[in-house]
PDB file of C-alpha atoms in Angstrom:
ATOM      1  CA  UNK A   1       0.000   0.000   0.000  1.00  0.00           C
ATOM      2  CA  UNK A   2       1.447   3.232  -0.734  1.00  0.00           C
ATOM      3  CA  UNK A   3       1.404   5.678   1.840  1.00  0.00           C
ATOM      4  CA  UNK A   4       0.804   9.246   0.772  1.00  0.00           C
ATOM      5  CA  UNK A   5       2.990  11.582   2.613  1.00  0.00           C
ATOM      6  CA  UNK A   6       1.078  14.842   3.841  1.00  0.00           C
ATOM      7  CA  UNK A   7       3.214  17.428   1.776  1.00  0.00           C
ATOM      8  CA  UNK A   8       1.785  15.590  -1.283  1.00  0.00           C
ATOM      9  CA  UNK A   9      -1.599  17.381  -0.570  1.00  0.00           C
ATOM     10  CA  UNK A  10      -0.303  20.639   0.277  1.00  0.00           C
ATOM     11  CA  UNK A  11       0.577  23.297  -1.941  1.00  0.00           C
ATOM     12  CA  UNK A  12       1.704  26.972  -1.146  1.00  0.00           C
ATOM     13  CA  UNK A  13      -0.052  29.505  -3.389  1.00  0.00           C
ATOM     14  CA  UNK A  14      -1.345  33.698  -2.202  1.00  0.00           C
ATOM     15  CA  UNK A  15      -4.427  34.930  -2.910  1.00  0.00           C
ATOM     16  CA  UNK A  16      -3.487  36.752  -6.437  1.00  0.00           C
ATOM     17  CA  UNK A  17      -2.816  33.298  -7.841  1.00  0.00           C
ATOM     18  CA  UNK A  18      -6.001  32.076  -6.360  1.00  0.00           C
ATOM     19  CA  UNK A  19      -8.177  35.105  -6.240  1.00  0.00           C
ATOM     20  CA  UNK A  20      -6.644  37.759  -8.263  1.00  0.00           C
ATOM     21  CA  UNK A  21      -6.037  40.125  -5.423  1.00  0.00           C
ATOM     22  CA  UNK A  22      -2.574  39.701  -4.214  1.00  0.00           C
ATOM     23  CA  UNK A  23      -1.778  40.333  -0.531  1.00  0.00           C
ATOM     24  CA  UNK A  24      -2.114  37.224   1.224  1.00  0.00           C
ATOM     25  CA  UNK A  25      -0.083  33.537   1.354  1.00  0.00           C
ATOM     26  CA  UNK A  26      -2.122  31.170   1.153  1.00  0.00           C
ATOM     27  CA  UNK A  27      -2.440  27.330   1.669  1.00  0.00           C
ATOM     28  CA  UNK A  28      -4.311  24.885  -0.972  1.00  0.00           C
ATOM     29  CA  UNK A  29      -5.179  21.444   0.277  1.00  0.00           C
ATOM     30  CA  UNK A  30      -6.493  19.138  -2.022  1.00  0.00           C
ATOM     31  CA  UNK A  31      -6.972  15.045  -1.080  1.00  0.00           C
ATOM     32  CA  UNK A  32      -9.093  12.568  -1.930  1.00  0.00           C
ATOM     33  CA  UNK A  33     -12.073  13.604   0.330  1.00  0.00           C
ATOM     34  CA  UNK A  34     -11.631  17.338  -0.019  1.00  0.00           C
ATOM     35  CA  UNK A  35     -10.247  20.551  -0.824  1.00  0.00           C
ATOM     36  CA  UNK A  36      -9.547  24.100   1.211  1.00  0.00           C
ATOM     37  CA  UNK A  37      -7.972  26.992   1.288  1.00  0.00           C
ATOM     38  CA  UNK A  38      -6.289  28.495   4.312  1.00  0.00           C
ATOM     39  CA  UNK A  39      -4.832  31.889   5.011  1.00  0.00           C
ATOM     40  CA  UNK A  40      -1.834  31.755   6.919  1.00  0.00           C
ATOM     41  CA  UNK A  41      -2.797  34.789   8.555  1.00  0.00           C
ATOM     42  CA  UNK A  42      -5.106  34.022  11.154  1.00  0.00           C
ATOM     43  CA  UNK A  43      -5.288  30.349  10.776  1.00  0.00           C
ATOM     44  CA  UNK A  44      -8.138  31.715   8.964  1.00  0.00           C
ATOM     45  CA  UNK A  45      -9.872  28.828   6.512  1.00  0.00           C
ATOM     46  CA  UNK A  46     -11.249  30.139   3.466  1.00  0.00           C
ATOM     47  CA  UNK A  47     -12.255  27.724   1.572  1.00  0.00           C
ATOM     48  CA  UNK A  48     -13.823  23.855   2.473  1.00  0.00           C
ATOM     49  CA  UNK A  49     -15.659  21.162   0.448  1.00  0.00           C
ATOM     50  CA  UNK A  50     -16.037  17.446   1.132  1.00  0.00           C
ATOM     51  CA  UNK A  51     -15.960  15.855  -2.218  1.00  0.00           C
ATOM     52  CA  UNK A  52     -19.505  15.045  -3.761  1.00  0.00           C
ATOM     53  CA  UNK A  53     -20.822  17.773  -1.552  1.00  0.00           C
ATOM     54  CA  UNK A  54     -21.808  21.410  -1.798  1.00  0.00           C
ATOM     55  CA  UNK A  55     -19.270  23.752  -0.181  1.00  0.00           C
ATOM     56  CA  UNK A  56     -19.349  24.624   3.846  1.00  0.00           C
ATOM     57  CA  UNK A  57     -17.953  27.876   3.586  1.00  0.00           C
ATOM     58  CA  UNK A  58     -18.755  31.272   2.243  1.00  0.00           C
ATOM     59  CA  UNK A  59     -16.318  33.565   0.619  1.00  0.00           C
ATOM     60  CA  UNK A  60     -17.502  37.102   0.056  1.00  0.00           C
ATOM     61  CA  UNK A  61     -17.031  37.574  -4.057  1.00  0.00           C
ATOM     62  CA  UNK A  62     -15.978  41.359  -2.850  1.00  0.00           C
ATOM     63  CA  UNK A  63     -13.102  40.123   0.000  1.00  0.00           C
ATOM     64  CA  UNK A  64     -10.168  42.109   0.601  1.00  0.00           C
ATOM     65  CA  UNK A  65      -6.922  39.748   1.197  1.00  0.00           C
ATOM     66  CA  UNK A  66      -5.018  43.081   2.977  1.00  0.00           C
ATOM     67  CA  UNK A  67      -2.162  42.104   5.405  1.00  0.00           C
ATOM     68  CA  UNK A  68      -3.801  42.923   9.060  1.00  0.00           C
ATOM     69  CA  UNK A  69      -7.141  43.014   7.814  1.00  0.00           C
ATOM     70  CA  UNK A  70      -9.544  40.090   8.322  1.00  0.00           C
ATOM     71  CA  UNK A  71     -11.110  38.689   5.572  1.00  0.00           C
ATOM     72  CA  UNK A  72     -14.749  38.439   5.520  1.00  0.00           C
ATOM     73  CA  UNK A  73     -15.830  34.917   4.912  1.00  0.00           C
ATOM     74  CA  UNK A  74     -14.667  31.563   5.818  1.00  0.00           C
ATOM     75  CA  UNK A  75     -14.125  30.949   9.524  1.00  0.00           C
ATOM     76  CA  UNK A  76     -11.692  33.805  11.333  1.00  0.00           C
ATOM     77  CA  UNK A  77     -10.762  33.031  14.813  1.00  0.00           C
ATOM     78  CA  UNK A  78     -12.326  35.544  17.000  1.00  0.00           C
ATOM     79  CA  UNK A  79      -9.269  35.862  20.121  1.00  0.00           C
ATOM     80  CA  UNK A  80      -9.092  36.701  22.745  1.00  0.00           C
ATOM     81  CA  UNK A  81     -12.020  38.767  23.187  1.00  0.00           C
ATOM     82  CA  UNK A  82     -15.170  38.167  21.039  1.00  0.00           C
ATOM     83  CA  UNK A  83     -16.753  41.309  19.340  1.00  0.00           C
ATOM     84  CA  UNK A  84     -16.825  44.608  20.424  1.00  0.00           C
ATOM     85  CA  UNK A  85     -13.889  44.986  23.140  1.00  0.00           C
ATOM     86  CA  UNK A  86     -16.137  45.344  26.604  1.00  0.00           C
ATOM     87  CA  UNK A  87     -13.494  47.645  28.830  1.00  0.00           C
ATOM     88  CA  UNK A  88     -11.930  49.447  25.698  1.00  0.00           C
ATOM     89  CA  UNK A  89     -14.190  50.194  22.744  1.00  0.00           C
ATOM     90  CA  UNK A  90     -11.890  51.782  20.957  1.00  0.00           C
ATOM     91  CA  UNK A  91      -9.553  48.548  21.008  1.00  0.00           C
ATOM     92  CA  UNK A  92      -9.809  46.619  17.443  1.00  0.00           C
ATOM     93  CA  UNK A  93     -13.351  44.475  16.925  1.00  0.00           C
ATOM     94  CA  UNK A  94     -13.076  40.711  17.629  1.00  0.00           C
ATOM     95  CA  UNK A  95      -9.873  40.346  19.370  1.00  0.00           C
ATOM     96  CA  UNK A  96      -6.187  40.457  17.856  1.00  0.00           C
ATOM     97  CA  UNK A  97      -5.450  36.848  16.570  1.00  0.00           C
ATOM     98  CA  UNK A  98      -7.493  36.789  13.174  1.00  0.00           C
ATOM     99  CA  UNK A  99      -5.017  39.609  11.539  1.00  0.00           C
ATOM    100  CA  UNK A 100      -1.469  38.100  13.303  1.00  0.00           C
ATOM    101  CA  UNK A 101       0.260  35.531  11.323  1.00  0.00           C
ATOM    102  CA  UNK A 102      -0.097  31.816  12.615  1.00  0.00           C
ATOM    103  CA  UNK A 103       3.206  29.327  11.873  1.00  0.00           C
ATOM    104  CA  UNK A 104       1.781  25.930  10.374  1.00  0.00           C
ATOM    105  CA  UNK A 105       3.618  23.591  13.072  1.00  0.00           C
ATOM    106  CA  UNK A 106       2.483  20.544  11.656  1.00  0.00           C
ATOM    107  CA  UNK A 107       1.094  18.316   8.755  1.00  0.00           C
ATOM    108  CA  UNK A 108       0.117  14.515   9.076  1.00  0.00           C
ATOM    109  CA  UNK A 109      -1.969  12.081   6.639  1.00  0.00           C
ATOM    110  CA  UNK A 110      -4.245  10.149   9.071  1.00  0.00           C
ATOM    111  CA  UNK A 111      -5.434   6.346   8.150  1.00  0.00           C
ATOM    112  CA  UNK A 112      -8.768   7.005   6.888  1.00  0.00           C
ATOM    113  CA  UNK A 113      -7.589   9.713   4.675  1.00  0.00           C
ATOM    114  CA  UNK A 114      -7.905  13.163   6.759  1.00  0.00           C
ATOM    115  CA  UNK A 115      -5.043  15.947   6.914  1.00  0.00           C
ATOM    116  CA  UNK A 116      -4.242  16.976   9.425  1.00  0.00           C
ATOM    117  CA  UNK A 117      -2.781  20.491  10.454  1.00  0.00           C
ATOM    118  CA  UNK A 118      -2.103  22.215  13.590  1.00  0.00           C
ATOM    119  CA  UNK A 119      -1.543  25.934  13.457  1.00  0.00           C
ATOM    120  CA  UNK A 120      -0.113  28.019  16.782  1.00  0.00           C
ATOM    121  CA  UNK A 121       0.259  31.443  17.505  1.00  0.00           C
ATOM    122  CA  UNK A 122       2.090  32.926  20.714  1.00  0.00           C
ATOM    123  CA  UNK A 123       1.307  36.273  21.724  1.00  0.00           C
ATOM    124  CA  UNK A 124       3.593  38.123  23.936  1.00  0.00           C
ATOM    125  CA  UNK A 125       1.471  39.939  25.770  1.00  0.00           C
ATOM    126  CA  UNK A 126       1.040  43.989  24.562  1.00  0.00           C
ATOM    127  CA  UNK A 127      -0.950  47.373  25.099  1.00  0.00           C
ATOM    128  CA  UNK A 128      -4.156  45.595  23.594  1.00  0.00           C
ATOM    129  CA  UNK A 129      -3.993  42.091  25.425  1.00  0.00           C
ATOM    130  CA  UNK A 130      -2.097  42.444  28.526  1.00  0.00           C
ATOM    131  CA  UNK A 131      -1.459  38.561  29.178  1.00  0.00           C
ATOM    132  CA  UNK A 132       0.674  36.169  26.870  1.00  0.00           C
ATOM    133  CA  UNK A 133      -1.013  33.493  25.971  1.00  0.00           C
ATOM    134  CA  UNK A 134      -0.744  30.475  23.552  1.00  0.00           C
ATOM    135  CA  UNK A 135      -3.196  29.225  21.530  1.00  0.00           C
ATOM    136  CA  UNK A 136      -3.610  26.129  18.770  1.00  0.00           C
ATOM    137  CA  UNK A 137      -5.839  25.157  16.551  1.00  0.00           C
ATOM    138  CA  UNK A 138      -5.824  21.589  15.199  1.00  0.00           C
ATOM    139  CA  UNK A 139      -8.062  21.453  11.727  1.00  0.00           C
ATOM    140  CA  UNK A 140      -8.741  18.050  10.622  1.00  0.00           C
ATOM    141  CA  UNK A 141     -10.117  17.977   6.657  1.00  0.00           C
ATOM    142  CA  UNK A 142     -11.730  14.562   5.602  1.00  0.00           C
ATOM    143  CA  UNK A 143     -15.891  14.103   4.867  1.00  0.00           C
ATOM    144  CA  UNK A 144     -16.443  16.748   7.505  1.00  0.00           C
ATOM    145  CA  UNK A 145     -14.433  19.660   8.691  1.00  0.00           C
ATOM    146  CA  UNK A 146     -12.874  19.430  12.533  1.00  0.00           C
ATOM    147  CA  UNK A 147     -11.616  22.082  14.452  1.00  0.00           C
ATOM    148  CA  UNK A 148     -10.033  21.774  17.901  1.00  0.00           C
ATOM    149  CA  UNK A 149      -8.999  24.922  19.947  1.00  0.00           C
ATOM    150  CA  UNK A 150      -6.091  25.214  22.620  1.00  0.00           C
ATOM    151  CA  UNK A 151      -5.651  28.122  24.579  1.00  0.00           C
ATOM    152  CA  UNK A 152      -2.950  28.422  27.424  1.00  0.00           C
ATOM    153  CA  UNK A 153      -2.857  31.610  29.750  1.00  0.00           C
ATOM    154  CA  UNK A 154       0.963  31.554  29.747  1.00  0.00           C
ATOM    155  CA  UNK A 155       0.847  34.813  32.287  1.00  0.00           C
ATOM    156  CA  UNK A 156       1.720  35.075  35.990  1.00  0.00           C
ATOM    157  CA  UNK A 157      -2.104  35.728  36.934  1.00  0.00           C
ATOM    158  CA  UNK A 158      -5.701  34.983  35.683  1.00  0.00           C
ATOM    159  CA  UNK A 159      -7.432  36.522  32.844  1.00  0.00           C
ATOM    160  CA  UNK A 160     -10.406  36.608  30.693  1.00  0.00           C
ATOM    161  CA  UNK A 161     -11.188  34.819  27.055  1.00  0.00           C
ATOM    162  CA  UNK A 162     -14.319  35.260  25.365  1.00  0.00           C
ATOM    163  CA  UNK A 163     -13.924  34.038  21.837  1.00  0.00           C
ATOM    164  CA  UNK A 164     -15.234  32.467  18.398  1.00  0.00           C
ATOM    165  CA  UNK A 165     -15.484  31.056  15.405  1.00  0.00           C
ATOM    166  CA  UNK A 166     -17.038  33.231  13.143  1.00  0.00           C
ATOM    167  CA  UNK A 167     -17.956  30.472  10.644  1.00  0.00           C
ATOM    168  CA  UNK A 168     -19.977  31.930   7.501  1.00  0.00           C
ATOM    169  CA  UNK A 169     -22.244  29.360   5.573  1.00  0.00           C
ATOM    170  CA  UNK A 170     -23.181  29.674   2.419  1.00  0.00           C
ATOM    171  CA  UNK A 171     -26.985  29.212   1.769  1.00  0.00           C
ATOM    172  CA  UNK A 172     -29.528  29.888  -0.878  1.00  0.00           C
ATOM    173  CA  UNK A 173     -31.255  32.659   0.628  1.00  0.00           C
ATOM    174  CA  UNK A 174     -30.543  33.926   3.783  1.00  0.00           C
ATOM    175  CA  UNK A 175     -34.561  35.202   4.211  1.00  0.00           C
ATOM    176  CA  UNK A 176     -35.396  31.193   3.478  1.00  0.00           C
ATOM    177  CA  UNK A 177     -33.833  29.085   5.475  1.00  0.00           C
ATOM    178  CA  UNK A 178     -33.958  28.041   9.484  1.00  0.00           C
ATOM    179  CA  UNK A 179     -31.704  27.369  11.992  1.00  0.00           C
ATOM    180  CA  UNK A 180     -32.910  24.786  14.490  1.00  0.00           C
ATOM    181  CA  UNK A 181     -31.002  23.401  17.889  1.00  0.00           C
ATOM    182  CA  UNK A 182     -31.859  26.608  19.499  1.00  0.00           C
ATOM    183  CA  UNK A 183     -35.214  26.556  20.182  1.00  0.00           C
ATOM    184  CA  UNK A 184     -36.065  28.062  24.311  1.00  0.00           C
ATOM    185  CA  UNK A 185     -32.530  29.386  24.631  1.00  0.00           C
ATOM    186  CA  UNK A 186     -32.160  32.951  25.911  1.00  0.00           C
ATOM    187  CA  UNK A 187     -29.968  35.341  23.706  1.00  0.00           C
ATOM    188  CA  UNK A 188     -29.227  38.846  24.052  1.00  0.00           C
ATOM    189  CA  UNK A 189     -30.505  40.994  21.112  1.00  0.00           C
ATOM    190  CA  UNK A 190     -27.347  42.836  19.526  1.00  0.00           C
ATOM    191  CA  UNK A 191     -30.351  45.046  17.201  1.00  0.00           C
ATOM    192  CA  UNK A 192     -31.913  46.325  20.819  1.00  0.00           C
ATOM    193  CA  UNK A 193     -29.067  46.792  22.987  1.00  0.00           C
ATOM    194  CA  UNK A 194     -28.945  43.271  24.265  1.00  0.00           C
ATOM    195  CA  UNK A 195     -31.947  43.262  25.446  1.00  0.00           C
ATOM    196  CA  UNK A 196     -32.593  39.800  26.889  1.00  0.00           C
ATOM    197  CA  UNK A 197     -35.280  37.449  25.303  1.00  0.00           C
ATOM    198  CA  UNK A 198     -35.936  33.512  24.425  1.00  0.00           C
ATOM    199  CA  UNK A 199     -35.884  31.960  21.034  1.00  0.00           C
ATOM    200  CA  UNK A 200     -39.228  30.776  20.277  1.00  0.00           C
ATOM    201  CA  UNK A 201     -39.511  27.732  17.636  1.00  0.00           C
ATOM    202  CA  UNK A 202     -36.687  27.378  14.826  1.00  0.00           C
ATOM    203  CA  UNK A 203     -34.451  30.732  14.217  1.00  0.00           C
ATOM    204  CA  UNK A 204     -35.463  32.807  10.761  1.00  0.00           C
ATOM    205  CA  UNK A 205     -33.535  35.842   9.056  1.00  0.00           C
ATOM    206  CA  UNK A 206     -36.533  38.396   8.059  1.00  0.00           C
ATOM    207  CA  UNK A 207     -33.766  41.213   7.979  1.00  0.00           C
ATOM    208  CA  UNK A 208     -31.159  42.087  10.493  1.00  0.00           C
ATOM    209  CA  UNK A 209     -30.309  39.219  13.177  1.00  0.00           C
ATOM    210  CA  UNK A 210     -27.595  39.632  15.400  1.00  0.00           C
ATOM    211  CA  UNK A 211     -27.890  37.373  18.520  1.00  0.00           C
ATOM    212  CA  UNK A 212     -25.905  35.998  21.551  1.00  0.00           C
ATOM    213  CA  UNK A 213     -27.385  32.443  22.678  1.00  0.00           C
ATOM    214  CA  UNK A 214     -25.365  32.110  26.223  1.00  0.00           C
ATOM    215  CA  UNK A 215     -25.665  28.357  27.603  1.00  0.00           C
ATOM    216  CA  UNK A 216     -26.508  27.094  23.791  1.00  0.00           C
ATOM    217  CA  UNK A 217     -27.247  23.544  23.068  1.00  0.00           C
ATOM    218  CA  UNK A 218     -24.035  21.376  21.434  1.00  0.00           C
ATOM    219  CA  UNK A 219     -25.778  20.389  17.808  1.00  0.00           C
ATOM    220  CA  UNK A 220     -27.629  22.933  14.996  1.00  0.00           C
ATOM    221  CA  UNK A 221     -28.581  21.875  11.673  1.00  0.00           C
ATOM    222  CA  UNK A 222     -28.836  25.073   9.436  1.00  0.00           C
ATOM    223  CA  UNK A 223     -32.121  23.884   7.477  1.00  0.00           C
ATOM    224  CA  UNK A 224     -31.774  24.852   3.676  1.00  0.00           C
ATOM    225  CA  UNK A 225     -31.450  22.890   0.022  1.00  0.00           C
ATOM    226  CA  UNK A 226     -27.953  21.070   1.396  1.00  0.00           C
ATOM    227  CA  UNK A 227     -28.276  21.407   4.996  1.00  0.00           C
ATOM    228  CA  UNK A 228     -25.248  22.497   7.124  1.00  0.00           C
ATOM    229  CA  UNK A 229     -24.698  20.920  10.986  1.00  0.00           C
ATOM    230  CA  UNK A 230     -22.422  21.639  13.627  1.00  0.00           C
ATOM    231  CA  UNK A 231     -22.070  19.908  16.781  1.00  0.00           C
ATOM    232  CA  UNK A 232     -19.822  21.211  19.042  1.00  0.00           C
ATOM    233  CA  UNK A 233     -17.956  20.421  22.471  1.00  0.00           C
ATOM    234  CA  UNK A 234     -17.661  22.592  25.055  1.00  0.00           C
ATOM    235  CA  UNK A 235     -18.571  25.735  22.986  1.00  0.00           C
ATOM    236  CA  UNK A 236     -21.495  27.116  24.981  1.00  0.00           C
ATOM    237  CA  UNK A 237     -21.984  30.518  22.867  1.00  0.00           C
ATOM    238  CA  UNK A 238     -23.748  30.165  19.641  1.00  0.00           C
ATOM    239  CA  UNK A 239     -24.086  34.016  17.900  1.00  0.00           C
ATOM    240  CA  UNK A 240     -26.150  34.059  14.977  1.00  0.00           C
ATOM    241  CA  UNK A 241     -25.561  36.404  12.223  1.00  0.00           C
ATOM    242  CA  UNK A 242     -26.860  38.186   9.453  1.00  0.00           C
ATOM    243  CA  UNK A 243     -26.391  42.099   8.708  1.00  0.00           C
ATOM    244  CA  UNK A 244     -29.610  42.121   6.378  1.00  0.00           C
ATOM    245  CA  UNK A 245     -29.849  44.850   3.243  1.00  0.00           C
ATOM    246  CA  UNK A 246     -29.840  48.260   5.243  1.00  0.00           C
ATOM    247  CA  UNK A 247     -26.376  47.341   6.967  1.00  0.00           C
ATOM    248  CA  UNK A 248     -24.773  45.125   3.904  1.00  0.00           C
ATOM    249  CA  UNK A 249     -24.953  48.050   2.092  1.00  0.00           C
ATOM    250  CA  UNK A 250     -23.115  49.745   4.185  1.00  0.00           C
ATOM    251  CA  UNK A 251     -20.515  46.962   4.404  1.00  0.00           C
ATOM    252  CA  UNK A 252     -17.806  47.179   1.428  1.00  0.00           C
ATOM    253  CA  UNK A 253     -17.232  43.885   1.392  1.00  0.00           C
ATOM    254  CA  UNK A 254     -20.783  42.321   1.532  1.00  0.00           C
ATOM    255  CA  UNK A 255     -23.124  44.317  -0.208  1.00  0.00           C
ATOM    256  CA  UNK A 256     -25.744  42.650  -2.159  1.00  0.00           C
ATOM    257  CA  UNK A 257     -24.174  39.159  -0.945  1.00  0.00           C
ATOM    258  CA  UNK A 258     -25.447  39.599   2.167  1.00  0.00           C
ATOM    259  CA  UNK A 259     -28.281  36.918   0.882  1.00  0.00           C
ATOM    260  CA  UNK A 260     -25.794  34.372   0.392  1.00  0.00           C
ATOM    261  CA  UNK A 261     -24.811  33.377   3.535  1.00  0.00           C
ATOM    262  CA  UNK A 262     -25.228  33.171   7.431  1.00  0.00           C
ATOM    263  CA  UNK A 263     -23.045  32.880  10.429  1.00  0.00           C
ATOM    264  CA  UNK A 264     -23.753  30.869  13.479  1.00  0.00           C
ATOM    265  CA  UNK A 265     -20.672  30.811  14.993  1.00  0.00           C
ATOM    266  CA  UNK A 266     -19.700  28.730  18.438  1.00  0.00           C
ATOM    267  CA  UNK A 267     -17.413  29.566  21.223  1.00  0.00           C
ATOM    268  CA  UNK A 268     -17.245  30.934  24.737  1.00  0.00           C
ATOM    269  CA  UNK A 269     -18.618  34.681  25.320  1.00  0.00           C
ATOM    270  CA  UNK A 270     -20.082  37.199  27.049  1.00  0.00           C
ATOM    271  CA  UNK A 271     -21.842  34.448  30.157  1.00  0.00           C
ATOM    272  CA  UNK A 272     -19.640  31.640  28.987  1.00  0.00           C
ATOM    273  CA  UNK A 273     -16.319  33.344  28.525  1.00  0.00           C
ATOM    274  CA  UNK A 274     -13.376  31.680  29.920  1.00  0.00           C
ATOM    275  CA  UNK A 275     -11.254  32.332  33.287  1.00  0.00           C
ATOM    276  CA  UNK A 276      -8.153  30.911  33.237  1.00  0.00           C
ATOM    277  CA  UNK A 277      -5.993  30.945  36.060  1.00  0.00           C
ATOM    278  CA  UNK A 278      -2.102  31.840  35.788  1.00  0.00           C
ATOM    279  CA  UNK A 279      -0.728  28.703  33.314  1.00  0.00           C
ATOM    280  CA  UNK A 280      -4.097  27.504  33.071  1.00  0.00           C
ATOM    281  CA  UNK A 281      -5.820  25.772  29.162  1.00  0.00           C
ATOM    282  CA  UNK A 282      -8.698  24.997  28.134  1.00  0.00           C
ATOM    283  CA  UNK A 283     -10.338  23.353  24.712  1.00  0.00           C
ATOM    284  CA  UNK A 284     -12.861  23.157  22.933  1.00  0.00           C
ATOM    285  CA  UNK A 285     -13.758  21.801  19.396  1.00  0.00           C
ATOM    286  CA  UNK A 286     -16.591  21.626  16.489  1.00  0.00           C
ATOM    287  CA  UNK A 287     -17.384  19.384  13.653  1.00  0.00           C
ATOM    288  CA  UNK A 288     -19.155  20.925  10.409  1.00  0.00           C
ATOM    289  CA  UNK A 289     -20.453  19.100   7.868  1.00  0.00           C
ATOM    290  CA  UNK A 290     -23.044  19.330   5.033  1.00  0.00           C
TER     291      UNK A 290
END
């Protein structure tokens, strides 16, 4: 039996060769159950699709691939804070790691056919994020799409992580489809100044939906032509996302395309943000699939 070696499915490329707007190095992974695209900034994936199935990740047709700029689609690692920056406003939206490059530490071929990669980043510790930490992220690419996180406080005393994948899904039509597995959770309403309130039957996206489910259940199933589930393991934020027309517009990157996807992303915020203790970890992971 010949055994493929890892690099064989690896290839280094930037996103002019892939997307026509230069800026970015980029990694293409193609095997026998799937292909992706990964920035090495952020860790960030662009790109996934099992083969024989309909792509798990949207990729905004207008993205910018800017050095120390996010790019909007995919799934950016929200770290260590999640959102808007709750002691500092004026601090940079959804935490630092998502525009810092990552190092690619390692690449294995797993029996059944997976890659897979582990990416780390170690931040020092600096006027936006007092306390170094560490933090990993393990992506294993076969049928479905696995993500493990690792976080290590590697400071002399405790501090706060709220964080997230901000996974966006493509769909049909965002004003169409349903997201069920949250049904009689509480969320805090991001459109009404988080005003509290509980999800009542399967989630829709009339227009604008930004929500925080705190103490979320571990499995959704986005409910559209090729339906989209996550299941997740010791995420216990799910925020659901959608900017609708008024704000796309608005959005230089979205636009019109606004209809063509939706984000529920999973992690640990706001309630369910993490404390770690001085040289204290934590994980958590989450399995897509379509």
């Amino acid at each position: 039996m010949h055994h493929v070696a890892s690099a064989d499915w690896i290839s280094h490329t930037d996103s002019g060769a892939l997307y026509g707007k230069p800026g970015l190095k980029l990694l293409l992974v193609e095997t026998p159950l799937c292909r992706a695209v990964i920035a090495e900034q952020g860790a960030q994936l662009l790109e996934f699709q099992a083969v024989d199935r309909a792509p798990l990740l949207w990729l905004s047709p207008l993205a910018d691939f800017e050095p120390g700029k996010a790019v909007r689609g995919g799934i950016p690692l929200c770290l260590p804070w999640f959102g808007i920056n709750r002691t500092d406003a004026g601090k940079p939206k959804h935490g630092l790691v998502r525009n810092r490059p990552w190092q690619l530490d390692s690449a294995r071929a797993l029996a059944g056919g997976e890659l897979e990669l582990l990416f780390v980043h170690r931040h020092p510790g600096d006027e936006l994020f007092a306390a170094p930490f560490e933090c990993a992220v393990t992506m294993r690419l076969g049928r479905e799409l696995q993500l493990q996180l690792y976080l290590h406080n590697a400071g002399g005393a405790a501090a706060e992580y709220s964080w997230a994948w901000h996974t966006y899904f493509p769909v049909d039509n965002v004003s169409a489809i349903e997201v069920h597995g949250l049904e009689a959770t509480d969320y805090l309403d991001n459109t009404r100044n988080l005003a509290r309130a509980t999800q009542r039957g399967p989630l829709g996206f009339p227009g604008e939906v930004d929500r925080v489910y705190e103490n979320a259940p571990a499995h959704q199933r986005i409910a559209d032509r090729s339906p989209i589930s996550a299941s997740s393991d010791n995420c216990h934020t799910v925020i659901a996302w959608n900017p609708g027309a008024e704000l796309a517009a608005g959005l230089d990157d979205v636009g019109a395309h606004y209809r063509g996807y939706v984000c529920v992303e999973h992690g640990n915020a706001f309630a369910n943000s993490w404390q770690l203790g001085a040289g204290e970890s934590a994980r958590a992971s989450l399995i897509l699939s379509r």
